[in-house]
Structures are given as structure tokens and as C-alpha cells.
mmCIF file of C-alpha atoms in Angstrom:
data_model
loop_
_atom_site.group_PDB
_atom_site.id
_atom_site.type_symbol
_atom_site.label_atom_id
_atom_site.label_comp_id
_atom_site.label_asym_id
_atom_site.label_seq_id
_atom_site.Cartn_x
_atom_site.Cartn_y
_atom_site.Cartn_z
ATOM 1 C CA MET F 1082 68.528 113.411 -5.105
ATOM 2 C CA ALA F 1083 65.199 113.707 -3.324
ATOM 3 C CA GLY F 1084 62.415 112.241 -5.392
ATOM 4 C CA MET F 1085 64.700 110.403 -7.814
ATOM 5 C CA GLU F 1086 65.487 107.362 -5.644
ATOM 6 C CA TYR F 1087 63.087 105.226 -7.676
ATOM 7 C CA LEU F 1088 65.701 105.148 -10.444
ATOM 8 C CA GLY F 1089 67.960 102.956 -8.316
ATOM 9 C CA ASN F 1090 65.526 100.054 -8.598
ATOM 10 C CA LYS F 1091 65.020 100.268 -12.335
ATOM 11 C CA PRO F 1092 67.115 98.914 -15.230
ATOM 12 C CA VAL F 1093 69.359 101.162 -17.293
ATOM 13 C CA ALA F 1094 68.852 101.088 -21.069
ATOM 14 C CA VAL F 1095 71.780 101.976 -23.346
ATOM 15 C CA LEU F 1096 70.999 102.807 -26.978
ATOM 16 C CA GLY F 1097 73.825 102.340 -29.478
ATOM 17 C CA GLY F 1098 76.327 99.703 -30.484
ATOM 18 C CA GLY F 1099 79.633 101.549 -30.767
ATOM 19 C CA ALA F 1100 82.488 101.941 -28.308
ATOM 20 C CA THR F 1101 80.821 104.593 -26.160
ATOM 21 C CA ALA F 1102 77.562 102.650 -25.828
ATOM 22 C CA ARG F 1103 79.415 99.435 -25.014
ATOM 23 C CA GLY F 1104 81.291 101.341 -22.327
ATOM 24 C CA HIS F 1105 78.102 102.659 -20.741
ATOM 25 C CA ALA F 1106 76.570 99.175 -20.725
ATOM 26 C CA ALA F 1107 79.677 97.479 -19.323
ATOM 27 C CA CYS F 1108 80.159 100.124 -16.604
ATOM 28 C CA THR F 1109 76.564 99.760 -15.519
ATOM 29 C CA ALA F 1110 76.889 95.975 -15.256
ATOM 30 C CA LEU F 1111 80.208 96.178 -13.392
ATOM 31 C CA ALA F 1112 78.534 98.493 -10.890
ATOM 32 C CA GLY F 1113 75.971 95.786 -10.169
ATOM 33 C CA ARG F 1114 73.013 97.324 -11.978
ATOM 34 C CA GLU F 1115 70.677 95.672 -14.474
ATOM 35 C CA VAL F 1116 71.461 96.920 -17.979
ATOM 36 C CA ARG F 1117 70.087 96.408 -21.463
ATOM 37 C CA LEU F 1118 71.986 97.239 -24.649
ATOM 38 C CA TYR F 1119 70.048 98.109 -27.807
ATOM 39 C CA GLU F 1120 71.312 98.381 -31.383
ATOM 40 C CA LEU F 1121 69.322 99.046 -34.555
ATOM 41 C CA PRO F 1122 68.359 95.872 -36.454
ATOM 42 C CA ASP F 1123 70.366 96.932 -39.522
ATOM 43 C CA PHE F 1124 73.553 97.155 -37.450
ATOM 44 C CA PHE F 1125 72.935 94.463 -34.858
ATOM 45 C CA ASP F 1126 75.344 92.003 -36.498
ATOM 46 C CA GLY F 1127 78.091 94.544 -35.862
ATOM 47 C CA LEU F 1128 77.998 93.632 -32.175
ATOM 48 C CA GLY F 1129 79.608 90.299 -33.070
ATOM 49 C CA CYS F 1130 79.846 87.804 -30.225
ATOM 50 C CA ILE F 1131 78.552 90.400 -27.752
ATOM 51 C CA ALA F 1132 75.056 89.722 -29.091
ATOM 52 C CA LYS F 1133 75.304 86.020 -28.233
ATOM 53 C CA ASN F 1134 77.529 85.930 -25.147
ATOM 54 C CA ARG F 1135 76.358 89.257 -23.652
ATOM 55 C CA GLU F 1136 79.855 89.973 -22.309
ATOM 56 C CA ILE F 1137 82.047 93.065 -22.660
ATOM 57 C CA ARG F 1138 85.471 93.457 -21.080
ATOM 58 C CA VAL F 1139 86.671 96.869 -19.912
ATOM 59 C CA SER F 1140 90.427 97.522 -19.952
ATOM 60 C CA GLY F 1141 92.869 100.301 -20.842
ATOM 61 C CA LYS F 1142 95.159 102.907 -19.286
ATOM 62 C CA GLN F 1143 92.254 104.685 -17.579
ATOM 63 C CA GLU F 1144 94.019 107.914 -16.596
ATOM 64 C CA SER F 1145 92.120 110.155 -14.201
ATOM 65 C CA LEU F 1146 93.226 112.777 -11.694
ATOM 66 C CA TYR F 1147 91.628 110.911 -8.794
ATOM 67 C CA GLY F 1148 92.590 107.404 -9.938
ATOM 68 C CA PHE F 1149 89.097 106.230 -10.880
ATOM 69 C CA LYS F 1150 89.040 102.854 -12.644
ATOM 70 C CA ARG F 1151 86.379 100.369 -13.605
ATOM 71 C CA GLU F 1152 87.619 97.201 -15.280
ATOM 72 C CA GLY F 1153 86.704 93.571 -15.681
ATOM 73 C CA LEU F 1154 84.355 91.290 -17.606
ATOM 74 C CA ALA F 1155 80.824 92.658 -17.582
ATOM 75 C CA LYS F 1156 77.756 90.489 -18.107
ATOM 76 C CA ILE F 1157 75.048 92.423 -19.948
ATOM 77 C CA ASP F 1158 71.541 91.378 -18.954
ATOM 78 C CA VAL F 1159 69.905 91.997 -22.334
ATOM 79 C CA VAL F 1160 71.400 92.616 -25.774
ATOM 80 C CA THR F 1161 68.654 93.222 -28.296
ATOM 81 C CA ASP F 1162 67.464 94.892 -31.477
ATOM 82 C CA ASP F 1163 63.944 95.207 -30.043
ATOM 83 C CA MET F 1164 63.523 98.687 -28.578
ATOM 84 C CA ARG F 1165 60.625 97.735 -26.323
ATOM 85 C CA LYS F 1166 62.617 94.891 -24.748
ATOM 86 C CA ALA F 1167 65.435 97.337 -24.116
ATOM 87 C CA VAL F 1168 63.541 100.195 -22.492
ATOM 88 C CA GLU F 1169 60.377 98.725 -20.972
ATOM 89 C CA GLY F 1170 60.443 99.477 -17.242
ATOM 90 C CA ALA F 1171 63.789 101.273 -17.462
ATOM 91 C CA GLY F 1172 64.484 104.378 -15.405
ATOM 92 C CA ILE F 1173 67.609 105.775 -17.100
ATOM 93 C CA VAL F 1174 67.924 105.756 -20.900
ATOM 94 C CA ILE F 1175 71.413 106.575 -22.190
ATOM 95 C CA ILE F 1176 71.588 107.727 -25.813
ATOM 96 C CA SER F 1177 75.120 107.117 -27.046
ATOM 97 C CA PHE F 1178 75.480 106.958 -30.809
ATOM 98 C CA PRO F 1179 76.521 109.366 -33.600
ATOM 99 C CA ALA F 1180 74.233 112.371 -33.869
ATOM 100 C CA VAL F 1181 73.653 111.725 -37.574
ATOM 101 C CA GLY F 1182 71.734 108.616 -36.479
ATOM 102 C CA TYR F 1183 69.538 110.254 -33.840
ATOM 103 C CA ARG F 1184 66.312 110.150 -35.834
ATOM 104 C CA ALA F 1185 66.552 106.411 -36.597
ATOM 105 C CA PHE F 1186 66.834 105.610 -32.882
ATOM 106 C CA LEU F 1187 64.400 108.219 -31.572
ATOM 107 C CA GLU F 1188 61.532 107.224 -33.838
ATOM 108 C CA LYS F 1189 61.727 103.753 -32.279
ATOM 109 C CA LEU F 1190 62.222 105.055 -28.747
ATOM 110 C CA ILE F 1191 59.320 107.516 -28.569
ATOM 111 C CA PRO F 1192 56.492 104.912 -28.697
ATOM 112 C CA CYS F 1193 58.226 103.089 -25.811
ATOM 113 C CA LEU F 1194 58.677 106.067 -23.483
ATOM 114 C CA GLU F 1195 57.199 105.814 -20.001
ATOM 115 C CA ASP F 1196 56.439 108.430 -17.353
ATOM 116 C CA GLY F 1197 59.410 109.002 -15.049
ATOM 117 C CA MET F 1198 62.152 108.025 -17.493
ATOM 118 C CA VAL F 1199 65.276 110.191 -17.573
ATOM 119 C CA ILE F 1200 67.021 110.416 -20.943
ATOM 120 C CA HIS F 1201 70.738 111.263 -20.975
ATOM 121 C CA PHE F 1202 72.274 112.350 -24.279
ATOM 122 C CA THR F 1203 76.005 111.738 -23.785
ATOM 123 C CA THR F 1204 77.983 114.209 -25.899
ATOM 124 C CA ALA F 1205 75.748 117.168 -26.614
ATOM 125 C CA ASN F 1206 74.653 117.666 -30.188
ATOM 126 C CA PHE F 1207 71.276 119.328 -29.563
ATOM 127 C CA GLY F 1208 69.653 115.880 -29.541
ATOM 128 C CA SER F 1209 67.214 116.906 -26.818
ATOM 129 C CA LEU F 1210 65.716 119.518 -29.167
ATOM 130 C CA LEU F 1211 65.173 116.861 -31.813
ATOM 131 C CA LEU F 1212 63.640 114.443 -29.298
ATOM 132 C CA ARG F 1213 61.207 117.038 -27.947
ATOM 133 C CA LYS F 1214 60.233 118.011 -31.509
ATOM 134 C CA MET F 1215 59.638 114.389 -32.527
ATOM 135 C CA MET F 1216 57.615 113.802 -29.353
ATOM 136 C CA ARG F 1217 55.356 116.751 -30.220
ATOM 137 C CA GLU F 1218 54.931 115.482 -33.770
ATOM 138 C CA ALA F 1219 54.081 111.988 -32.500
ATOM 139 C CA GLY F 1220 51.604 113.333 -29.958
ATOM 140 C CA CYS F 1221 53.678 111.819 -27.136
ATOM 141 C CA SER F 1222 52.885 113.448 -23.799
ATOM 142 C CA LYS F 1223 54.876 111.116 -21.539
ATOM 143 C CA LYS F 1224 56.434 112.937 -18.605
ATOM 144 C CA VAL F 1225 60.138 112.329 -19.170
ATOM 145 C CA ILE F 1226 63.213 114.313 -18.210
ATOM 146 C CA VAL F 1227 65.639 115.014 -21.042
ATOM 147 C CA GLY F 1228 69.170 116.373 -20.762
ATOM 148 C CA GLU F 1229 72.601 116.464 -22.370
ATOM 149 C CA TRP F 1230 76.245 116.264 -21.323
ATOM 150 C CA SER F 1231 79.037 118.182 -23.003
ATOM 151 C CA SER F 1232 81.106 115.054 -23.603
ATOM 152 C CA GLN F 1233 81.384 111.344 -22.945
ATOM 153 C CA PRO F 1234 82.732 110.448 -19.489
ATOM 154 C CA TYR F 1235 85.713 108.708 -21.095
ATOM 155 C CA GLY F 1236 87.980 108.380 -24.080
ATOM 156 C CA ILE F 1237 87.206 104.878 -25.328
ATOM 157 C CA ARG F 1238 87.932 102.598 -28.285
ATOM 158 C CA ILE F 1239 86.885 99.108 -29.356
ATOM 159 C CA LYS F 1240 89.886 96.770 -29.190
ATOM 160 C CA MET F 1241 90.826 95.196 -32.499
ATOM 161 C CA ALA F 1242 92.898 92.136 -33.434
ATOM 162 C CA GLY F 1243 93.727 91.183 -37.006
ATOM 163 C CA GLY F 1244 91.032 93.471 -38.339
ATOM 164 C CA GLU F 1245 88.378 91.887 -36.110
ATOM 165 C CA GLN F 1246 86.512 93.525 -33.260
ATOM 166 C CA MET F 1247 87.031 92.036 -29.836
ATOM 167 C CA PRO F 1248 84.294 92.059 -27.157
ATOM 168 C CA GLU F 1249 86.434 94.560 -25.271
ATOM 169 C CA VAL F 1250 86.649 98.327 -24.909
ATOM 170 C CA SER F 1251 89.805 100.162 -23.897
ATOM 171 C CA VAL F 1252 89.377 103.290 -21.759
ATOM 172 C CA ASN F 1253 92.147 105.871 -22.103
ATOM 173 C CA TYR F 1254 90.849 108.343 -19.527
ATOM 174 C CA TRP F 1255 87.922 109.073 -17.223
ATOM 175 C CA ALA F 1256 86.488 112.590 -17.033
ATOM 176 C CA ILE F 1257 86.317 114.278 -13.645
ATOM 177 C CA SER F 1258 84.244 117.214 -14.877
ATOM 178 C CA LEU F 1259 81.448 117.471 -17.447
ATOM 179 C CA ARG F 1260 78.901 120.167 -18.169
ATOM 180 C CA GLY F 1261 75.211 119.270 -18.338
ATOM 181 C CA ALA F 1262 71.734 120.752 -18.660
ATOM 182 C CA ALA F 1263 68.113 119.720 -19.064
ATOM 183 C CA LEU F 1264 65.492 120.748 -21.606
ATOM 184 C CA PRO F 1265 63.726 122.653 -20.195
ATOM 185 C CA MET F 1266 65.827 124.139 -17.406
ATOM 186 C CA THR F 1267 62.946 123.637 -14.986
ATOM 187 C CA ASP F 1268 64.016 119.951 -14.954
ATOM 188 C CA GLN F 1269 67.628 120.804 -14.112
ATOM 189 C CA ASP F 1270 67.563 119.673 -10.476
ATOM 190 C CA ALA F 1271 65.969 116.337 -11.315
ATOM 191 C CA PHE F 1272 68.370 115.749 -14.215
ATOM 192 C CA PHE F 1273 71.439 116.316 -12.053
ATOM 193 C CA ALA F 1274 69.983 114.203 -9.259
ATOM 194 C CA SER F 1275 69.506 111.356 -11.753
ATOM 195 C CA LYS F 1276 73.248 111.382 -12.500
ATOM 196 C CA GLU F 1277 73.799 109.472 -9.250
ATOM 197 C CA PHE F 1278 72.010 106.506 -10.842
ATOM 198 C CA VAL F 1279 74.172 106.446 -14.003
ATOM 199 C CA PRO F 1280 77.216 104.293 -13.096
ATOM 200 C CA SER F 1281 79.182 105.332 -16.194
ATOM 201 C CA LEU F 1282 79.180 108.900 -14.820
ATOM 202 C CA ASP F 1283 80.658 107.901 -11.456
ATOM 203 C CA SER F 1284 84.067 109.381 -12.318
ATOM 204 C CA VAL F 1285 82.476 112.809 -12.885
ATOM 205 C CA VAL F 1286 82.822 114.173 -9.369
ATOM 206 C CA HIS F 1287 82.688 117.810 -10.516
ATOM 207 C CA PRO F 1288 79.556 118.085 -12.684
ATOM 208 C CA VAL F 1289 78.843 121.639 -13.824
ATOM 209 C CA ARG F 1290 75.356 123.018 -14.381
ATOM 210 C CA GLY F 1291 75.202 124.631 -17.789
ATOM 211 C CA ASP F 1292 72.939 127.506 -18.771
ATOM 212 C CA THR F 1293 70.435 125.695 -21.072
ATOM 213 C CA ILE F 1294 71.136 122.815 -23.437
ATOM 214 C CA ALA F 1295 72.343 125.396 -25.991
ATOM 215 C CA ASP F 1296 75.218 126.102 -23.587
ATOM 216 C CA ILE F 1297 75.990 122.372 -23.532
ATOM 217 C CA GLY F 1298 75.965 122.189 -27.334
ATOM 218 C CA PHE F 1299 78.415 125.091 -27.549
ATOM 219 C CA SER F 1300 80.529 123.590 -24.754
ATOM 220 C CA ASN F 1301 80.945 120.291 -26.628
ATOM 221 C CA VAL F 1302 84.684 120.398 -27.354
ATOM 222 C CA ASN F 1303 84.529 118.028 -30.333
ATOM 223 C CA PRO F 1304 83.952 120.532 -33.161
ATOM 224 C CA ILE F 1305 86.693 122.762 -31.752
ATOM 225 C CA LEU F 1306 89.212 119.949 -31.340
ATOM 226 C CA HIS F 1307 88.334 117.634 -34.204
ATOM 227 C CA CYS F 1308 87.506 119.858 -37.170
ATOM 228 C CA PRO F 1309 90.576 122.144 -37.337
ATOM 229 C CA GLY F 1310 92.834 119.300 -36.171
ATOM 230 C CA THR F 1311 91.680 116.886 -38.854
ATOM 231 C CA ILE F 1312 91.262 119.354 -41.722
ATOM 232 C CA LEU F 1313 94.501 121.276 -41.156
ATOM 233 C CA GLY F 1314 96.380 118.122 -40.148
ATOM 234 C CA VAL F 1315 95.166 116.094 -43.118
ATOM 235 C CA GLY F 1316 98.623 116.003 -44.739
ATOM 236 C CA ALA F 1317 100.183 114.329 -41.716
ATOM 237 C CA MET F 1318 97.219 111.961 -41.405
ATOM 238 C CA GLU F 1319 97.157 110.784 -45.021
ATOM 239 C CA ASN F 1320 100.941 110.476 -45.238
ATOM 240 C CA TRP F 1321 101.534 108.876 -41.853
ATOM 241 C CA GLY F 1322 101.589 105.268 -43.024
ATOM 242 C CA VAL F 1323 102.834 106.121 -46.522
ATOM 243 C CA VAL F 1324 106.007 108.232 -46.558
ATOM 244 C CA TYR F 1325 106.761 108.802 -42.899
ATOM 245 C CA GLY F 1326 107.735 105.208 -42.230
ATOM 246 C CA GLU F 1327 105.241 104.959 -39.380
ATOM 247 C CA ASN F 1328 102.385 102.626 -38.549
ATOM 248 C CA LYS F 1329 99.245 104.246 -39.934
ATOM 249 C CA TYR F 1330 97.261 103.209 -36.881
ATOM 250 C CA ASP F 1331 99.570 104.977 -34.432
ATOM 251 C CA PHE F 1332 98.423 108.346 -35.778
ATOM 252 C CA SER F 1333 96.668 110.908 -33.598
ATOM 253 C CA ILE F 1334 95.788 114.520 -34.353
ATOM 254 C CA TYR F 1335 96.774 115.354 -30.766
ATOM 255 C CA SER F 1336 100.153 113.634 -31.012
ATOM 256 C CA HIS F 1337 101.088 114.397 -34.626
ATOM 257 C CA ALA F 1338 99.019 117.283 -36.014
ATOM 258 C CA TYR F 1339 98.410 119.796 -33.225
ATOM 259 C CA CYS F 1340 100.704 122.829 -33.297
ATOM 260 C CA PRO F 1341 100.481 126.519 -32.365
ATOM 261 C CA SER F 1342 99.015 127.477 -35.757
ATOM 262 C CA ILE F 1343 96.173 124.977 -35.456
ATOM 263 C CA SER F 1344 95.615 126.104 -31.864
ATOM 264 C CA ARG F 1345 95.030 129.654 -33.093
ATOM 265 C CA VAL F 1346 92.318 128.374 -35.434
ATOM 266 C CA GLN F 1347 90.725 126.359 -32.619
ATOM 267 C CA LEU F 1348 90.731 129.404 -30.362
ATOM 268 C CA ALA F 1349 89.161 131.521 -33.119
ATOM 269 C CA LEU F 1350 86.432 128.913 -33.660
ATOM 270 C CA TYR F 1351 85.689 128.875 -29.933
ATOM 271 C CA ARG F 1352 85.446 132.665 -29.850
ATOM 272 C CA GLU F 1353 82.943 132.543 -32.694
ATOM 273 C CA GLU F 1354 80.855 130.108 -30.635
ATOM 274 C CA CYS F 1355 81.082 132.506 -27.688
ATOM 275 C CA ALA F 1356 79.752 135.315 -29.891
ATOM 276 C CA ILE F 1357 76.783 133.189 -30.984
ATOM 277 C CA ALA F 1358 76.006 132.217 -27.384
ATOM 278 C CA GLU F 1359 76.111 135.864 -26.312
ATOM 279 C CA ALA F 1360 73.771 136.880 -29.139
ATOM 280 C CA MET F 1361 71.351 134.129 -28.097
ATOM 281 C CA GLY F 1362 71.501 135.000 -24.412
ATOM 282 C CA VAL F 1363 72.786 131.596 -23.258
ATOM 283 C CA GLY F 1364 75.958 130.404 -21.517
ATOM 284 C CA ILE F 1365 79.055 128.585 -22.735
ATOM 285 C CA GLN F 1366 82.013 127.017 -20.949
ATOM 286 C CA ASP F 1367 84.768 129.516 -20.194
ATOM 287 C CA PHE F 1368 88.069 128.352 -21.685
ATOM 288 C CA GLN F 1369 91.127 130.516 -21.124
ATOM 289 C CA GLU F 1370 93.287 131.280 -24.169
ATOM 290 C CA LYS F 1371 96.342 129.488 -22.807
ATOM 291 C CA ALA F 1372 94.365 126.227 -22.528
ATOM 292 C CA PHE F 1373 94.354 125.864 -26.325
ATOM 293 C CA PHE F 1374 98.127 125.985 -26.768
ATOM 294 C CA SER F 1375 99.259 122.467 -25.917
ATOM 295 C CA ARG F 1376 98.909 118.935 -27.294
ATOM 296 C CA SER F 1377 96.310 118.129 -24.653
ATOM 297 C CA ASN F 1378 94.473 121.341 -25.544
ATOM 298 C CA ILE F 1379 91.111 121.975 -23.841
ATOM 299 C CA LEU F 1380 90.473 118.232 -23.496
ATOM 300 C CA GLY F 1381 93.153 117.594 -20.876
ATOM 301 C CA ALA F 1382 91.420 119.441 -18.050
ATOM 302 C CA GLU F 1383 88.377 117.175 -18.427
ATOM 303 C CA HIS F 1384 90.168 114.225 -16.872
ATOM 304 C CA MET F 1385 93.237 115.684 -15.158
ATOM 305 C CA GLY F 1386 92.186 119.140 -13.989
ATOM 306 C CA GLU F 1387 93.095 122.650 -15.129
ATOM 307 C CA LYS F 1388 96.808 122.310 -14.328
ATOM 308 C CA PHE F 1389 97.256 119.415 -16.767
ATOM 309 C CA GLU F 1390 99.212 120.295 -19.905
ATOM 310 C CA VAL F 1391 101.243 118.344 -22.465
ATOM 311 C CA PRO F 1392 103.382 120.990 -24.246
ATOM 312 C CA PHE F 1393 104.073 120.913 -27.973
ATOM 313 C CA ASN F 1394 107.688 119.836 -27.427
ATOM 314 C CA GLU F 1395 106.545 116.621 -25.745
ATOM 315 C CA GLN F 1396 104.716 113.570 -27.062
ATOM 316 C CA TYR F 1397 101.115 113.013 -25.917
ATOM 317 C CA THR F 1398 101.444 109.261 -25.479
ATOM 318 C CA LEU F 1399 97.921 108.795 -24.121
ATOM 319 C CA ALA F 1400 96.484 109.904 -27.466
ATOM 320 C CA LEU F 1401 98.633 107.664 -29.678
ATOM 321 C CA GLY F 1402 96.543 105.546 -32.016
ATOM 322 C CA THR F 1403 93.315 107.491 -31.519
ATOM 323 C CA GLY F 1404 93.258 108.704 -35.139
ATOM 324 C CA PRO F 1405 91.430 109.646 -37.186
ATOM 325 C CA PHE F 1406 92.860 107.586 -40.028
ATOM 326 C CA THR F 1407 90.724 108.970 -42.855
ATOM 327 C CA ILE F 1408 88.889 112.186 -43.625
ATOM 328 C CA HIS F 1409 85.681 110.113 -43.740
ATOM 329 C CA ASN F 1410 85.557 109.884 -39.964
ATOM 330 C CA ARG F 1411 83.035 111.087 -37.391
ATOM 331 C CA TYR F 1412 85.516 113.853 -36.522
ATOM 332 C CA ILE F 1413 84.299 115.300 -39.839
ATOM 333 C CA THR F 1414 81.139 113.403 -40.817
ATOM 334 C CA GLU F 1415 79.482 114.196 -37.469
ATOM 335 C CA ASP F 1416 81.151 117.325 -36.144
ATOM 336 C CA ILE F 1417 80.724 119.263 -39.395
ATOM 337 C CA PRO F 1418 77.085 118.549 -40.435
ATOM 338 C CA VAL F 1419 75.836 118.557 -36.848
ATOM 339 C CA GLY F 1420 78.085 120.775 -34.717
ATOM 340 C CA CYS F 1421 79.486 123.321 -37.164
ATOM 341 C CA HIS F 1422 76.388 123.442 -39.372
ATOM 342 C CA ILE F 1423 74.072 124.143 -36.426
ATOM 343 C CA PHE F 1424 76.498 126.853 -35.241
ATOM 344 C CA SER F 1425 76.460 128.336 -38.749
ATOM 345 C CA GLU F 1426 72.650 128.423 -38.870
ATOM 346 C CA LEU F 1427 72.408 129.989 -35.419
ATOM 347 C CA ALA F 1428 75.027 132.579 -36.380
ATOM 348 C CA LYS F 1429 73.036 133.612 -39.442
ATOM 349 C CA LYS F 1430 69.820 133.788 -37.453
ATOM 350 C CA PHE F 1431 71.312 135.969 -34.723
ATOM 351 C CA GLY F 1432 73.543 138.132 -36.937
ATOM 352 C CA VAL F 1433 76.975 136.827 -35.959
ATOM 353 C CA ASP F 1434 79.921 136.645 -38.391
ATOM 354 C CA VAL F 1435 81.645 133.214 -38.202
ATOM 355 C CA PRO F 1436 84.258 132.952 -40.992
ATOM 356 C CA VAL F 1437 86.262 130.174 -39.296
ATOM 357 C CA ILE F 1438 83.219 127.948 -38.801
ATOM 358 C CA GLU F 1439 82.165 128.588 -42.408
ATOM 359 C CA SER F 1440 85.666 127.697 -43.634
ATOM 360 C CA MET F 1441 85.535 124.392 -41.768
ATOM 361 C CA ILE F 1442 82.255 123.493 -43.494
ATOM 362 C CA THR F 1443 83.598 124.526 -46.918
ATOM 363 C CA LEU F 1444 86.888 122.638 -46.653
ATOM 364 C CA ALA F 1445 85.279 119.513 -45.197
ATOM 365 C CA SER F 1446 82.724 119.500 -48.014
ATOM 366 C CA VAL F 1447 85.449 119.690 -50.648
ATOM 367 C CA MET F 1448 87.652 117.055 -48.984
ATOM 368 C CA THR F 1449 84.857 114.509 -48.528
ATOM 369 C CA GLY F 1450 82.894 115.254 -51.692
ATOM 370 C CA THR F 1451 79.800 115.926 -49.580
ATOM 371 C CA ASP F 1452 77.948 119.241 -49.509
ATOM 372 C CA PHE F 1453 77.464 119.556 -45.761
ATOM 373 C CA ARG F 1454 75.473 122.771 -46.213
ATOM 374 C CA LYS F 1455 72.824 120.692 -47.954
ATOM 375 C CA THR F 1456 73.030 117.623 -45.710
ATOM 376 C CA GLY F 1457 73.679 119.309 -42.367
ATOM 377 C CA VAL F 1458 71.218 119.478 -39.470
ATOM 378 C CA THR F 1459 69.041 122.588 -39.682
ATOM 379 C CA LEU F 1460 67.225 124.713 -37.123
ATOM 380 C CA GLU F 1461 64.006 123.562 -38.765
ATOM 381 C CA ASP F 1462 65.029 119.963 -37.983
ATOM 382 C CA LEU F 1463 65.288 121.010 -34.331
ATOM 383 C CA GLY F 1464 61.988 122.882 -34.325
ATOM 384 C CA ILE F 1465 63.458 126.311 -33.513
ATOM 385 C CA SER F 1466 63.911 128.014 -36.907
ATOM 386 C CA HIS F 1467 60.955 130.375 -36.300
ATOM 387 C CA MET F 1468 62.033 131.503 -32.831
ATOM 388 C CA ASP F 1469 63.524 134.848 -31.906
ATOM 389 C CA ARG F 1470 65.772 135.240 -28.859
ATOM 390 C CA GLN F 1471 62.890 135.704 -26.420
ATOM 391 C CA MET F 1472 60.897 132.744 -27.734
ATOM 392 C CA LEU F 1473 63.950 130.487 -27.789
ATOM 393 C CA ASN F 1474 64.903 131.313 -24.205
ATOM 394 C CA ALA F 1475 61.342 130.758 -23.026
ATOM 395 C CA TYR F 1476 61.483 127.304 -24.578
ATOM 396 C CA LEU F 1477 64.967 126.389 -23.334
ATOM 397 C CA ARG F 1478 64.387 127.686 -19.832
ATOM 398 C CA GLU F 1479 60.684 127.244 -19.108
ATOM 399 C CA GLY F 1480 59.583 124.725 -21.707
ATOM 400 C CA VAL F 1481 57.172 127.208 -23.270
ATOM 401 C CA TYR F 1482 57.050 126.208 -26.933
ATOM 402 C CA SER F 1483 55.606 128.756 -29.370
ATOM 403 C CA GLU F 1484 54.466 127.468 -32.737
#
């Protein structure tokens, strides 16, 4: 933590207006820190009464192995659609919105960056590569630290009543372990030291240092969990409130779709990611085969440790109602064009065969009527399409960027 203490006296800026961003902002306020919440002007009305009253309540089951909880009515210092008002003088900047919207936020953020800021991408989707690329293109030489985490520190949803959003977020669980890394790796120590000044990461008492931000992108469990679960469980999802006599909004892929056959697909997808990581010369989180074969799957250990398991012959009550409820959900519309499509491009570049990942992209494209191979994030978008293994590792590890 040496050298990072200055962050404790600076505001925290949270970029995004969805459940995860609201959670970060509320947690920061409840921990007694100054916090500012930013949403894009086009979506600012979606914050509802939060924009006027600047209050967000945190509630929920909040399961965690060590009993961590943070609940109550949080008063947000600033809620704005003006990026400069949000980030001016801030120390920590938390980026917490769907990866498909990164560019819209980052183009507004870059002119407001200040020396000493630490940017945390929560849920890794290679956003740090895009930010560094956009900074180069904008001629921005501000000395900032940029890093990513493999997942959000919680499972969280906006509470609804009668079809209306409430100024409240419900936390299902708190993570005890997340994997993180900085771009470049030479900033790793400072990035991990800055975690102590991010109140929404307080539950993460076992942070793990990943081997480059590519490792963190591969270790993001969402494409593994969400894509096979939603695509192969689509029959249960679309019929749940129709012929099964159930409430549509009680559905969960964990509770109602996961089964041994889907687990085998998830395991195969993970092994394809491992093969790409090996070809690139970077790390990836080590998941044991048995971890995939339960309702809680590889997610359960994040908040309850490696011994946690909800077997297929039991109901996973914590997941009830978490959806998705339509194929046009971020489980597909984010995790396919960002996660799976980037994996596909890296696999082609480094000569790895990934039939399961390719099948996910093909099926999702057909089901949604969107050609994700045309709309997906490319290596050119990230500024690394021209790099061989040696060049890429020099960039990821040392920050040496070769044109």
C-alpha cells in the first residue's frame, strides 16, 4: 500500500447506471467515502429518482463465506451526466457497465483523466486494452494505472415493483476471491495496493494476482457460465412462464437449465480458453473438472470457497429469479460479441482450434438474428491485431507497445 495512501483522501468516481454501478456507488457511500455516480446523458433518465434524491438502498440475502454484509440507505454525493463533474479530482475510477458500451464512456473519460488516477474495470472484458489504445489515439499521456478484475464483487440486481425500478439494489452474494491484473504488469503492485481504497471490494479478502490482463479476460467466468447455459437451456427459459405453469421471473439458468450435459460443454469451452492462453504464453485461472458439475458450477467458489457445491439433485435457491428471461440479454449480447468473439479471434491468430466457442457464436447469431462475427469486438479494436506472441507479451508485461 506504500505510495498509494493519497487515494484515501480523494473521491471515488463510478461510471455506469446499472445494478453493478449502483452497487459500487452505494457501497462506497456506506463506507463513508465521497462518491460520484456518472451515467451517459442518453441514459440518465433511467436512473429515475436516484438522479434527484441521490439515494440508493442496499439489501438482499448477501451470502458470503465470512459473513460480509453492507446494507442500508446510501447518500450519493454527486449523480451526474457530466463526466468532468464526476471524475475531476477523483483517485479511483470504477468502470462498471456492459462492455459493448465501453467506447461511449471512454471517449468522454479520456479528456478528464488526471495523473495518479487508478482505473478499475470490474468484470474483465479486455477493456484496459481498449482504453490504452484510445489514449494513444487521443494523444493522452496522463500517468494513470489501469487494471481489470475477473468478475464483479457481488451478484446484484435492481429491485423492481410493478414493472418500475426502485432506488434499491439487492445483493445475493459477496465474492471472497477475485483475480486481477494491471496493464502493463509493471503497475501490478500499485493496482493491488489501490484495492484497499475501493470499498466495494472489501469482501474480497483473497485477491489473486493474475498473469497479465489477458489472464483476467480468460478467467472471466461469464462466457463459460452464461453462453452454454442460456443457449442450450433456451427451451426451459422460453417455456418457463408459458407451459410449465411457473412464474416467468423465477427462472434461472443455474436453477432450471444447468445439467451434466451442459456442464460438459462448459468444461470444453474452458479447455479451449486454456489452449489459447497457453499458445499466447499467458496465465488463466485453474478450475478443476469436478467444479463444473454442479448447479453452483465454477461461480460458487467465488463467494463460498472451493468446498461449496449445490448438486444437480438440489435446488439452487440463491439463484432463483436471476434469469435471463430472453435470449436478447447481456448473457448473450455481451458475452458472445465481446468474450467469445475475442477468444475466437485470438484462437485464429495463435493457431488454436476452438469448435465449442465457434458453435456458441454461430448459435447465438441465429437465435438473436445478429451476426456477431460482423459486430463482435476485434483484435484491431483492441490495438493488438498486428502483434505476435513476443510483441504481445512485451506490451502486456512491460508496456512496450510496437506499432
